[in-house]
PDB file of C-alpha atoms and ligand atoms in Angstrom:
ATOM      1  CA  MET A  12      16.903  21.659  -1.468  1.00  0.00           C
ATOM      2  CA  SER A  13      19.441  23.641  -3.464  1.00  0.00           C
ATOM      3  CA  GLY A  14      22.770  23.187  -5.153  1.00  0.00           C
ATOM      4  CA  SER A  15      23.643  20.311  -7.398  1.00  0.00           C
ATOM      5  CA  LEU A  16      23.337  16.564  -7.200  1.00  0.00           C
ATOM      6  CA  LYS A  17      25.583  13.819  -8.472  1.00  0.00           C
ATOM      7  CA  LEU A  18      23.794  10.983 -10.209  1.00  0.00           C
ATOM      8  CA  THR A  19      25.321   8.023 -11.970  1.00  0.00           C
ATOM      9  CA  CYS A  20      23.716   7.259 -15.314  1.00  0.00           C
ATOM     10  CA  HIS A  21      22.183   3.792 -15.209  1.00  0.00           C
ATOM     11  CA  ALA A  22      22.651   3.377 -18.949  1.00  0.00           C
ATOM     12  CA  CYS A  23      26.311   4.345 -19.500  1.00  0.00           C
ATOM     13  CA  GLY A  24      27.735   4.587 -15.970  1.00  0.00           C
ATOM     14  CA  VAL A  25      28.961   8.188 -16.234  1.00  0.00           C
ATOM     15  CA  THR A  26      28.440  10.431 -13.212  1.00  0.00           C
ATOM     16  CA  ASN A  27      26.365  13.519 -13.990  1.00  0.00           C
ATOM     17  CA  ARG A  28      26.076  16.696 -11.954  1.00  0.00           C
ATOM     18  CA  ILE A  29      22.626  18.220 -12.204  1.00  0.00           C
ATOM     19  CA  PRO A  30      20.943  21.212 -10.537  1.00  0.00           C
ATOM     20  CA  ALA A  31      18.788  19.935  -7.672  1.00  0.00           C
ATOM     21  CA  ASP A  32      15.809  21.979  -8.834  1.00  0.00           C
ATOM     22  CA  ARG A  33      15.811  20.129 -12.144  1.00  0.00           C
ATOM     23  CA  LEU A  34      15.079  16.753 -10.571  1.00  0.00           C
ATOM     24  CA  ASP A  35      11.377  17.024 -11.387  1.00  0.00           C
ATOM     25  CA  ALA A  36      12.070  18.012 -14.971  1.00  0.00           C
ATOM     26  CA  GLY A  37      13.467  14.584 -15.858  1.00  0.00           C
ATOM     27  CA  PRO A  38      17.171  15.401 -16.296  1.00  0.00           C
ATOM     28  CA  LYS A  39      19.105  13.509 -18.955  1.00  0.00           C
ATOM     29  CA  CYS A  40      22.611  12.090 -19.001  1.00  0.00           C
ATOM     30  CA  GLY A  41      25.039  14.539 -20.611  1.00  0.00           C
ATOM     31  CA  THR A  42      26.924  11.667 -22.225  1.00  0.00           C
ATOM     32  CA  CYS A  43      24.322   9.252 -23.599  1.00  0.00           C
ATOM     33  CA  GLY A  44      21.027  11.134 -23.257  1.00  0.00           C
ATOM     34  CA  ALA A  45      19.314   8.538 -21.064  1.00  0.00           C
ATOM     35  CA  ARG A  46      16.925   9.885 -18.445  1.00  0.00           C
ATOM     36  CA  LEU A  47      18.473   9.877 -14.975  1.00  0.00           C
ATOM     37  CA  THR A  48      15.215   9.673 -13.034  1.00  0.00           C
ATOM     38  CA  ASP A  49      12.753   7.817 -15.266  1.00  0.00           C
ATOM     39  CA  GLY A  50      11.032   5.898 -12.465  1.00  0.00           C
ATOM     40  CA  LYS A  51      12.052   2.603 -14.021  1.00  0.00           C
ATOM     41  CA  VAL A  52      14.063  -0.230 -12.529  1.00  0.00           C
ATOM     42  CA  HIS A  53      17.408  -0.631 -14.245  1.00  0.00           C
ATOM     43  CA  GLU A  54      19.474  -3.766 -14.259  1.00  0.00           C
ATOM     44  CA  MET A  55      23.066  -3.067 -13.230  1.00  0.00           C
ATOM     45  CA  THR A  56      26.268  -4.971 -12.786  1.00  0.00           C
ATOM     46  CA  PHE A  57      27.684  -5.194  -9.292  1.00  0.00           C
ATOM     47  CA  ARG A  58      30.466  -2.748 -10.186  1.00  0.00           C
ATOM     48  CA  GLU A  59      28.032  -0.156 -11.570  1.00  0.00           C
ATOM     49  CA  ALA A  60      25.807  -0.490  -8.511  1.00  0.00           C
ATOM     50  CA  GLU A  61      28.781  -0.172  -6.190  1.00  0.00           C
ATOM     51  CA  LYS A  62      29.933   2.988  -7.952  1.00  0.00           C
ATOM     52  CA  ALA A  63      26.433   4.500  -7.900  1.00  0.00           C
ATOM     53  CA  SER A  64      26.061   3.617  -4.215  1.00  0.00           C
ATOM     54  CA  LYS A  65      29.208   5.594  -3.408  1.00  0.00           C
ATOM     55  CA  VAL A  66      28.687   8.576  -5.677  1.00  0.00           C
ATOM     56  CA  ASP A  67      24.967   9.298  -5.974  1.00  0.00           C
ATOM     57  CA  ASP A  68      23.250  12.053  -4.043  1.00  0.00           C
ATOM     58  CA  LEU A  69      19.872  10.324  -4.245  1.00  0.00           C
ATOM     59  CA  PRO A  70      19.117   7.208  -2.189  1.00  0.00           C
ATOM     60  CA  LEU A  71      19.792   4.008  -4.116  1.00  0.00           C
ATOM     61  CA  LEU A  72      17.846   0.847  -3.364  1.00  0.00           C
ATOM     62  CA  VAL A  73      19.398  -2.287  -4.832  1.00  0.00           C
ATOM     63  CA  ASP A  74      17.420  -5.495  -5.281  1.00  0.00           C
ATOM     64  CA  PHE A  75      19.831  -8.419  -5.250  1.00  0.00           C
ATOM     65  CA  TRP A  76      18.003 -11.201  -7.068  1.00  0.00           C
ATOM     66  CA  ALA A  77      18.496 -14.156  -9.410  1.00  0.00           C
ATOM     67  CA  PRO A  78      16.503 -15.561 -12.341  1.00  0.00           C
ATOM     68  CA  TRP A  79      16.007 -18.937 -10.600  1.00  0.00           C
ATOM     69  CA  CYS A  80      14.490 -17.351  -7.493  1.00  0.00           C
ATOM     70  CA  GLY A  81      10.679 -17.530  -7.533  1.00  0.00           C
ATOM     71  CA  PRO A  82      10.038 -14.950  -4.788  1.00  0.00           C
ATOM     72  CA  CYS A  83      12.438 -12.559  -6.589  1.00  0.00           C
ATOM     73  CA  ARG A  84      10.446 -12.830  -9.807  1.00  0.00           C
ATOM     74  CA  ALA A  85       7.197 -12.463  -7.885  1.00  0.00           C
ATOM     75  CA  MET A  86       8.430  -9.250  -6.296  1.00  0.00           C
ATOM     76  CA  ALA A  87       9.636  -7.659  -9.566  1.00  0.00           C
ATOM     77  CA  PRO A  88       6.310  -5.945 -10.453  1.00  0.00           C
ATOM     78  CA  GLU A  89       6.014  -4.615  -6.875  1.00  0.00           C
ATOM     79  CA  PHE A  90       9.576  -3.296  -6.995  1.00  0.00           C
ATOM     80  CA  ALA A  91       8.763  -1.606 -10.330  1.00  0.00           C
ATOM     81  CA  LYS A  92       5.657  -0.016  -8.800  1.00  0.00           C
ATOM     82  CA  ALA A  93       7.688   1.369  -5.895  1.00  0.00           C
ATOM     83  CA  ALA A  94      10.288   2.739  -8.351  1.00  0.00           C
ATOM     84  CA  GLN A  95       7.539   4.578 -10.209  1.00  0.00           C
ATOM     85  CA  SER A  96       6.051   6.183  -7.130  1.00  0.00           C
ATOM     86  CA  LEU A  97       9.484   7.187  -5.787  1.00  0.00           C
ATOM     87  CA  ARG A  98      10.493   8.711  -9.121  1.00  0.00           C
ATOM     88  CA  GLY A  99      12.771  11.721  -8.667  1.00  0.00           C
ATOM     89  CA  LYS A 100      13.228  10.907  -4.949  1.00  0.00           C
ATOM     90  CA  ALA A 101      15.147   7.653  -4.946  1.00  0.00           C
ATOM     91  CA  ARG A 102      16.377   5.232  -7.583  1.00  0.00           C
ATOM     92  CA  LEU A 103      15.709   1.512  -7.604  1.00  0.00           C
ATOM     93  CA  VAL A 104      17.968  -0.911  -9.431  1.00  0.00           C
ATOM     94  CA  LYS A 105      18.513  -4.645  -9.688  1.00  0.00           C
ATOM     95  CA  VAL A 106      21.682  -6.693  -9.530  1.00  0.00           C
ATOM     96  CA  ASP A 107      21.543 -10.299 -10.741  1.00  0.00           C
ATOM     97  CA  THR A 108      23.585 -12.266  -8.194  1.00  0.00           C
ATOM     98  CA  GLN A 109      23.937 -15.216 -10.559  1.00  0.00           C
ATOM     99  CA  ALA A 110      25.685 -13.029 -13.138  1.00  0.00           C
ATOM    100  CA  ASN A 111      27.521 -11.086 -10.378  1.00  0.00           C
ATOM    101  CA  PRO A 112      28.537 -13.659  -7.751  1.00  0.00           C
ATOM    102  CA  ASP A 113      31.107 -11.262  -6.244  1.00  0.00           C
ATOM    103  CA  ALA A 114      28.192  -9.079  -5.085  1.00  0.00           C
ATOM    104  CA  THR A 115      27.048 -11.841  -2.716  1.00  0.00           C
ATOM    105  CA  VAL A 116      30.466 -11.954  -1.114  1.00  0.00           C
ATOM    106  CA  ARG A 117      31.021  -8.191  -0.999  1.00  0.00           C
ATOM    107  CA  TYR A 118      27.693  -7.527   0.705  1.00  0.00           C
ATOM    108  CA  ASN A 119      27.534 -10.781   2.646  1.00  0.00           C
ATOM    109  CA  ILE A 120      24.165 -11.767   1.181  1.00  0.00           C
ATOM    110  CA  ARG A 121      22.789 -15.001   2.605  1.00  0.00           C
ATOM    111  CA  GLY A 122      19.411 -15.131   0.913  1.00  0.00           C
ATOM    112  CA  ILE A 123      17.525 -13.392  -1.858  1.00  0.00           C
ATOM    113  CA  PRO A 124      15.644 -11.291  -2.595  1.00  0.00           C
ATOM    114  CA  GLN A 125      17.773  -8.967  -0.497  1.00  0.00           C
ATOM    115  CA  LEU A 126      17.137  -5.239  -0.655  1.00  0.00           C
ATOM    116  CA  ILE A 127      19.997  -2.993   0.414  1.00  0.00           C
ATOM    117  CA  LEU A 128      19.509   0.736   0.760  1.00  0.00           C
ATOM    118  CA  PHE A 129      22.420   3.096   0.165  1.00  0.00           C
ATOM    119  CA  ASP A 130      22.467   6.807   0.862  1.00  0.00           C
ATOM    120  CA  ARG A 131      25.338   9.222   0.296  1.00  0.00           C
ATOM    121  CA  GLY A 132      28.045   6.638   0.102  1.00  0.00           C
ATOM    122  CA  ARG A 133      27.038   4.208   2.787  1.00  0.00           C
ATOM    123  CA  GLU A 134      24.721   1.311   3.427  1.00  0.00           C
ATOM    124  CA  VAL A 135      21.878   2.415   5.697  1.00  0.00           C
ATOM    125  CA  ALA A 136      19.472  -0.514   5.904  1.00  0.00           C
ATOM    126  CA  ARG A 137      18.460  -3.938   4.612  1.00  0.00           C
ATOM    127  CA  LEU A 138      15.137  -5.600   3.950  1.00  0.00           C
ATOM    128  CA  SER A 139      14.946  -9.329   3.316  1.00  0.00           C
ATOM    129  CA  GLY A 140      12.373 -11.350   1.422  1.00  0.00           C
ATOM    130  CA  ALA A 141       9.747 -10.477  -1.172  1.00  0.00           C
ATOM    131  CA  ARG A 142       7.723  -7.378  -0.240  1.00  0.00           C
ATOM    132  CA  PRO A 143       4.752  -5.517  -1.677  1.00  0.00           C
ATOM    133  CA  ALA A 144       5.337  -2.046  -3.150  1.00  0.00           C
ATOM    134  CA  GLY A 145       3.851  -0.315  -0.075  1.00  0.00           C
ATOM    135  CA  GLN A 146       6.332  -1.962   2.260  1.00  0.00           C
ATOM    136  CA  ILE A 147       9.262  -1.145  -0.030  1.00  0.00           C
ATOM    137  CA  GLU A 148       8.243   2.522  -0.062  1.00  0.00           C
ATOM    138  CA  ALA A 149       7.699   2.572   3.694  1.00  0.00           C
ATOM    139  CA  PHE A 150      11.131   1.019   4.201  1.00  0.00           C
ATOM    140  CA  LEU A 151      12.731   3.864   2.235  1.00  0.00           C
ATOM    141  CA  ARG A 152      10.790   6.592   4.010  1.00  0.00           C
ATOM    142  CA  GLU A 153      11.738   5.165   7.391  1.00  0.00           C
ATOM    143  CA  ASN A 154      15.442   5.003   6.649  1.00  0.00           C
ATOM    144  CA  VAL A 155      16.331   8.005   4.490  1.00  0.00           C
ATOM    145  CA  THR A 156      15.147  11.553   4.095  1.00  0.00           C
ATOM    146  CA  LEU A 157      13.553  11.797   0.687  1.00  0.00           C
ATOM    147  CA  PRO A 158      13.487  15.026  -1.335  1.00  0.00           C
ATOM    148  CA  ALA A 159      10.129  16.774  -0.988  1.00  0.00           C
TER     149      ALA A 159
HETATM  150 ZN1   ZN B   8      24.504   7.948 -19.748  1.00  0.00          ZN
END
């Protein structure tokens, strides 16, 4: 892979352009200094997630969840594990549908947890229900081409 990648900062929302070969070096946001690929799950608003899903050059997997949802809470550590092992290849974020009810309408979400995978500006696949980390990773590998 060569050239540059666009990545939205999950801390401040600014879009960064970084050299593709620096992905492994843990690039930082030019505006706020936050790491762009830290392998952690970031909580986002619906608007931030929507922007990132349109702009980012790395696959974005969004976990639509809510605090009252038991299976969502049960899956959180598994989702975090998957984020860690996919570090630098894809980014995993969470959107709280209770705080962002418009997300449910926009993406026509009927039940949670609902995972929606975005790649280069479009939705590519969905996975419903709580899943172990291995299945979340497999789901990504099946549906997008991950950087080596
Ligand atoms: Zn930033």
